[in-house]
Amino acid sequence: MARIEGILIKIIIIQFIFLFLSQLFFHQLDVLPQLHVLTKYEGVNGDAFTEILQTFKGKR
């Protein structure tokens, strides 16, 4: 069981390293400018605050 846990921990660490490097590669080095434009278009890159509307009113 300890051997499987060790393998899983190594896989998790490798996945984290690849995630970090891919984020650095795509966002900081501006490798794909289309991706940067897409994130601005989708609105996930801005700090704009929008008012939240309450759509469901519960009966109490």
mmCIF file of N, CA and C in Angstrom:
data_model
loop_
_atom_site.group_PDB
_atom_site.id
_atom_site.type_symbol
_atom_site.label_atom_id
_atom_site.label_comp_id
_atom_site.label_asym_id
_atom_site.label_seq_id
_atom_site.Cartn_x
_atom_site.Cartn_y
_atom_site.Cartn_z
ATOM 1 N N MET A 1 0.816 -1.186 0.000
ATOM 2 C CA MET A 1 0.000 0.000 0.000
ATOM 3 C C MET A 1 0.866 1.259 0.000
ATOM 4 N N ALA A 2 1.975 1.234 0.702
ATOM 5 C CA ALA A 2 2.865 2.399 0.763
ATOM 6 C C ALA A 2 3.480 2.672 -0.607
ATOM 7 N N ARG A 3 3.710 1.623 -1.364
ATOM 8 C CA ARG A 3 4.294 1.800 -2.699
ATOM 9 C C ARG A 3 3.307 2.529 -3.611
ATOM 10 N N ILE A 4 2.026 2.170 -3.539
ATOM 11 C CA ILE A 4 1.003 2.831 -4.354
ATOM 12 C C ILE A 4 0.862 4.286 -3.935
ATOM 13 N N GLU A 5 0.888 4.564 -2.633
ATOM 14 C CA GLU A 5 0.798 5.937 -2.162
ATOM 15 C C GLU A 5 1.986 6.763 -2.638
ATOM 16 N N GLY A 6 3.155 6.180 -2.637
ATOM 17 C CA GLY A 6 4.346 6.883 -3.126
ATOM 18 C C GLY A 6 4.239 7.216 -4.605
ATOM 19 N N ILE A 7 3.718 6.265 -5.377
ATOM 20 C CA ILE A 7 3.537 6.500 -6.812
ATOM 21 C C ILE A 7 2.511 7.600 -7.045
ATOM 22 N N LEU A 8 1.405 7.571 -6.288
ATOM 23 C CA LEU A 8 0.384 8.607 -6.431
ATOM 24 C C LEU A 8 0.914 9.990 -6.066
ATOM 25 N N ILE A 9 1.699 10.078 -5.034
ATOM 26 C CA ILE A 9 2.279 11.365 -4.637
ATOM 27 C C ILE A 9 3.215 11.881 -5.729
ATOM 28 N N LYS A 10 4.004 11.004 -6.324
ATOM 29 C CA LYS A 10 4.888 11.421 -7.408
ATOM 30 C C LYS A 10 4.096 11.900 -8.622
ATOM 31 N N ILE A 11 3.005 11.217 -8.936
ATOM 32 C CA ILE A 11 2.161 11.626 -10.064
ATOM 33 C C ILE A 11 1.541 12.991 -9.792
ATOM 34 N N ILE A 12 1.081 13.234 -8.569
ATOM 35 C CA ILE A 12 0.491 14.520 -8.211
ATOM 36 C C ILE A 12 1.525 15.635 -8.333
ATOM 37 N N ILE A 13 2.718 15.402 -7.875
ATOM 38 C CA ILE A 13 3.774 16.422 -7.966
ATOM 39 C C ILE A 13 4.115 16.715 -9.421
ATOM 40 N N ILE A 14 4.214 15.681 -10.245
ATOM 41 C CA ILE A 14 4.516 15.875 -11.668
ATOM 42 C C ILE A 14 3.390 16.640 -12.354
ATOM 43 N N GLN A 15 2.140 16.318 -12.033
ATOM 44 C CA GLN A 15 1.003 17.027 -12.608
ATOM 45 C C GLN A 15 1.022 18.503 -12.213
ATOM 46 N N PHE A 16 1.341 18.800 -10.967
ATOM 47 C CA PHE A 16 1.418 20.187 -10.524
ATOM 48 C C PHE A 16 2.509 20.949 -11.261
ATOM 49 N N ILE A 17 3.644 20.320 -11.441
ATOM 50 C CA ILE A 17 4.747 20.970 -12.169
ATOM 51 C C ILE A 17 4.338 21.262 -13.603
ATOM 52 N N PHE A 18 3.710 20.292 -14.282
ATOM 53 C CA PHE A 18 3.267 20.526 -15.651
ATOM 54 C C PHE A 18 2.182 21.593 -15.722
ATOM 55 N N LEU A 19 1.280 21.638 -14.760
ATOM 56 C CA LEU A 19 0.256 22.677 -14.725
ATOM 57 C C LEU A 19 0.896 24.055 -14.573
ATOM 58 N N PHE A 20 1.819 24.172 -13.651
ATOM 59 C CA PHE A 20 2.500 25.440 -13.428
ATOM 60 C C PHE A 20 3.267 25.893 -14.662
ATOM 61 N N LEU A 21 3.989 24.988 -15.288
ATOM 62 C CA LEU A 21 4.766 25.342 -16.473
ATOM 63 C C LEU A 21 3.871 25.704 -17.653
ATOM 64 N N SER A 22 2.757 25.009 -17.819
ATOM 65 C CA SER A 22 1.868 25.335 -18.926
ATOM 66 C C SER A 22 1.196 26.686 -18.707
ATOM 67 N N GLN A 23 0.822 27.008 -17.468
ATOM 68 C CA GLN A 23 0.254 28.320 -17.190
ATOM 69 C C GLN A 23 1.281 29.415 -17.450
ATOM 70 N N LEU A 24 2.491 29.205 -17.041
ATOM 71 C CA LEU A 24 3.564 30.161 -17.297
ATOM 72 C C LEU A 24 3.800 30.312 -18.791
ATOM 73 N N PHE A 25 3.820 29.209 -19.487
ATOM 74 C CA PHE A 25 4.090 29.196 -20.927
ATOM 75 C C PHE A 25 3.011 29.933 -21.695
ATOM 76 N N PHE A 26 1.748 29.680 -21.394
ATOM 77 C CA PHE A 26 0.667 30.260 -22.173
ATOM 78 C C PHE A 26 0.328 31.696 -21.778
ATOM 79 N N HIS A 27 0.361 32.013 -20.488
ATOM 80 C CA HIS A 27 -0.130 33.315 -20.058
ATOM 81 C C HIS A 27 0.969 34.353 -19.864
ATOM 82 N N GLN A 28 2.086 33.971 -19.349
ATOM 83 C CA GLN A 28 3.129 34.958 -19.070
ATOM 84 C C GLN A 28 4.032 35.216 -20.272
ATOM 85 N N LEU A 29 4.307 34.198 -21.048
ATOM 86 C CA LEU A 29 5.187 34.375 -22.200
ATOM 87 C C LEU A 29 4.427 34.785 -23.452
ATOM 88 N N ASP A 30 3.096 34.844 -23.366
ATOM 89 C CA ASP A 30 2.226 35.283 -24.463
ATOM 90 C C ASP A 30 2.510 34.502 -25.740
ATOM 91 N N VAL A 31 2.504 33.180 -25.608
ATOM 92 C CA VAL A 31 2.774 32.303 -26.746
ATOM 93 C C VAL A 31 1.613 32.309 -27.729
ATOM 94 N N LEU A 32 0.407 32.240 -27.226
ATOM 95 C CA LEU A 32 -0.780 32.261 -28.078
ATOM 96 C C LEU A 32 -1.556 33.553 -27.830
ATOM 97 N N PRO A 33 -1.345 34.571 -28.638
ATOM 98 C CA PRO A 33 -2.068 35.830 -28.404
ATOM 99 C C PRO A 33 -3.578 35.674 -28.563
ATOM 100 N N GLN A 34 -4.029 34.701 -29.347
ATOM 101 C CA GLN A 34 -5.461 34.477 -29.504
ATOM 102 C C GLN A 34 -6.086 34.050 -28.185
ATOM 103 N N LEU A 35 -5.361 33.310 -27.388
ATOM 104 C CA LEU A 35 -5.857 32.876 -26.086
ATOM 105 C C LEU A 35 -6.057 34.071 -25.165
ATOM 106 N N HIS A 36 -5.145 35.014 -25.217
ATOM 107 C CA HIS A 36 -5.253 36.220 -24.397
ATOM 108 C C HIS A 36 -6.467 37.041 -24.810
ATOM 109 N N VAL A 37 -6.700 37.158 -26.114
ATOM 110 C CA VAL A 37 -7.861 37.892 -26.623
ATOM 111 C C VAL A 37 -9.143 37.173 -26.218
ATOM 112 N N LEU A 38 -9.142 35.864 -26.259
ATOM 113 C CA LEU A 38 -10.323 35.082 -25.899
ATOM 114 C C LEU A 38 -10.684 35.264 -24.432
ATOM 115 N N THR A 39 -9.696 35.296 -23.550
ATOM 116 C CA THR A 39 -9.994 35.477 -22.133
ATOM 117 C C THR A 39 -10.549 36.869 -21.871
ATOM 118 N N LYS A 40 -10.089 37.868 -22.604
ATOM 119 C CA LYS A 40 -10.663 39.209 -22.456
ATOM 120 C C LYS A 40 -12.087 39.232 -22.980
ATOM 121 N N TYR A 41 -12.347 38.513 -24.073
ATOM 122 C CA TYR A 41 -13.680 38.475 -24.651
ATOM 123 C C TYR A 41 -14.657 37.771 -23.714
ATOM 124 N N GLU A 42 -14.218 36.703 -23.097
ATOM 125 C CA GLU A 42 -15.086 35.944 -22.197
ATOM 126 C C GLU A 42 -15.299 36.664 -20.869
ATOM 127 N N GLY A 43 -14.446 37.618 -20.538
ATOM 128 C CA GLY A 43 -14.625 38.398 -19.326
ATOM 129 C C GLY A 43 -14.036 37.776 -18.087
ATOM 130 N N VAL A 44 -13.168 36.806 -18.222
ATOM 131 C CA VAL A 44 -12.584 36.175 -17.040
ATOM 132 C C VAL A 44 -11.303 36.867 -16.606
ATOM 133 N N ASN A 45 -10.847 37.836 -17.366
ATOM 134 C CA ASN A 45 -9.576 38.479 -17.066
ATOM 135 C C ASN A 45 -9.763 39.838 -16.415
ATOM 136 N N GLY A 46 -10.970 40.370 -16.405
ATOM 137 C CA GLY A 46 -11.199 41.707 -15.891
ATOM 138 C C GLY A 46 -11.603 41.724 -14.433
ATOM 139 N N ASP A 47 -11.542 42.909 -13.854
ATOM 140 C CA ASP A 47 -11.919 43.088 -12.463
ATOM 141 C C ASP A 47 -13.255 43.816 -12.346
ATOM 142 N N ALA A 48 -14.067 43.740 -13.377
ATOM 143 C CA ALA A 48 -15.343 44.444 -13.361
ATOM 144 C C ALA A 48 -16.305 43.753 -12.397
ATOM 145 N N PHE A 49 -16.953 44.554 -11.569
ATOM 146 C CA PHE A 49 -17.906 44.014 -10.602
ATOM 147 C C PHE A 49 -19.312 44.228 -11.152
ATOM 148 N N THR A 50 -20.069 43.171 -11.210
ATOM 149 C CA THR A 50 -21.454 43.282 -11.658
ATOM 150 C C THR A 50 -22.368 42.908 -10.507
ATOM 151 N N GLU A 51 -23.499 43.554 -10.482
ATOM 152 C CA GLU A 51 -24.441 43.296 -9.403
ATOM 153 C C GLU A 51 -25.118 41.948 -9.613
ATOM 154 N N ILE A 52 -25.217 41.178 -8.567
ATOM 155 C CA ILE A 52 -25.819 39.854 -8.638
ATOM 156 C C ILE A 52 -27.329 39.997 -8.464
ATOM 157 N N LEU A 53 -28.066 39.407 -9.370
ATOM 158 C CA LEU A 53 -29.517 39.455 -9.295
ATOM 159 C C LEU A 53 -30.042 38.204 -8.600
ATOM 160 N N GLN A 54 -30.982 38.389 -7.736
ATOM 161 C CA GLN A 54 -31.583 37.250 -7.070
ATOM 162 C C GLN A 54 -32.750 36.774 -7.930
ATOM 163 N N THR A 55 -32.635 35.558 -8.444
ATOM 164 C CA THR A 55 -33.646 35.065 -9.369
ATOM 165 C C THR A 55 -34.674 34.167 -8.696
ATOM 166 N N PHE A 56 -34.285 33.499 -7.639
ATOM 167 C CA PHE A 56 -35.197 32.603 -6.949
ATOM 168 C C PHE A 56 -35.532 33.183 -5.589
ATOM 169 N N LYS A 57 -36.806 33.351 -5.323
ATOM 170 C CA LYS A 57 -37.228 33.842 -4.020
ATOM 171 C C LYS A 57 -37.937 32.698 -3.303
ATOM 172 N N GLY A 58 -37.378 32.291 -2.205
ATOM 173 C CA GLY A 58 -37.939 31.187 -1.461
ATOM 174 C C GLY A 58 -39.126 31.615 -0.629
ATOM 175 N N LYS A 59 -40.075 30.724 -0.445
ATOM 176 C CA LYS A 59 -41.234 30.993 0.394
ATOM 177 C C LYS A 59 -40.924 30.553 1.814
ATOM 178 N N ARG A 60 -41.151 31.439 2.744
ATOM 179 C CA ARG A 60 -40.887 31.106 4.152
ATOM 180 C C ARG A 60 -42.110 31.237 4.968
#
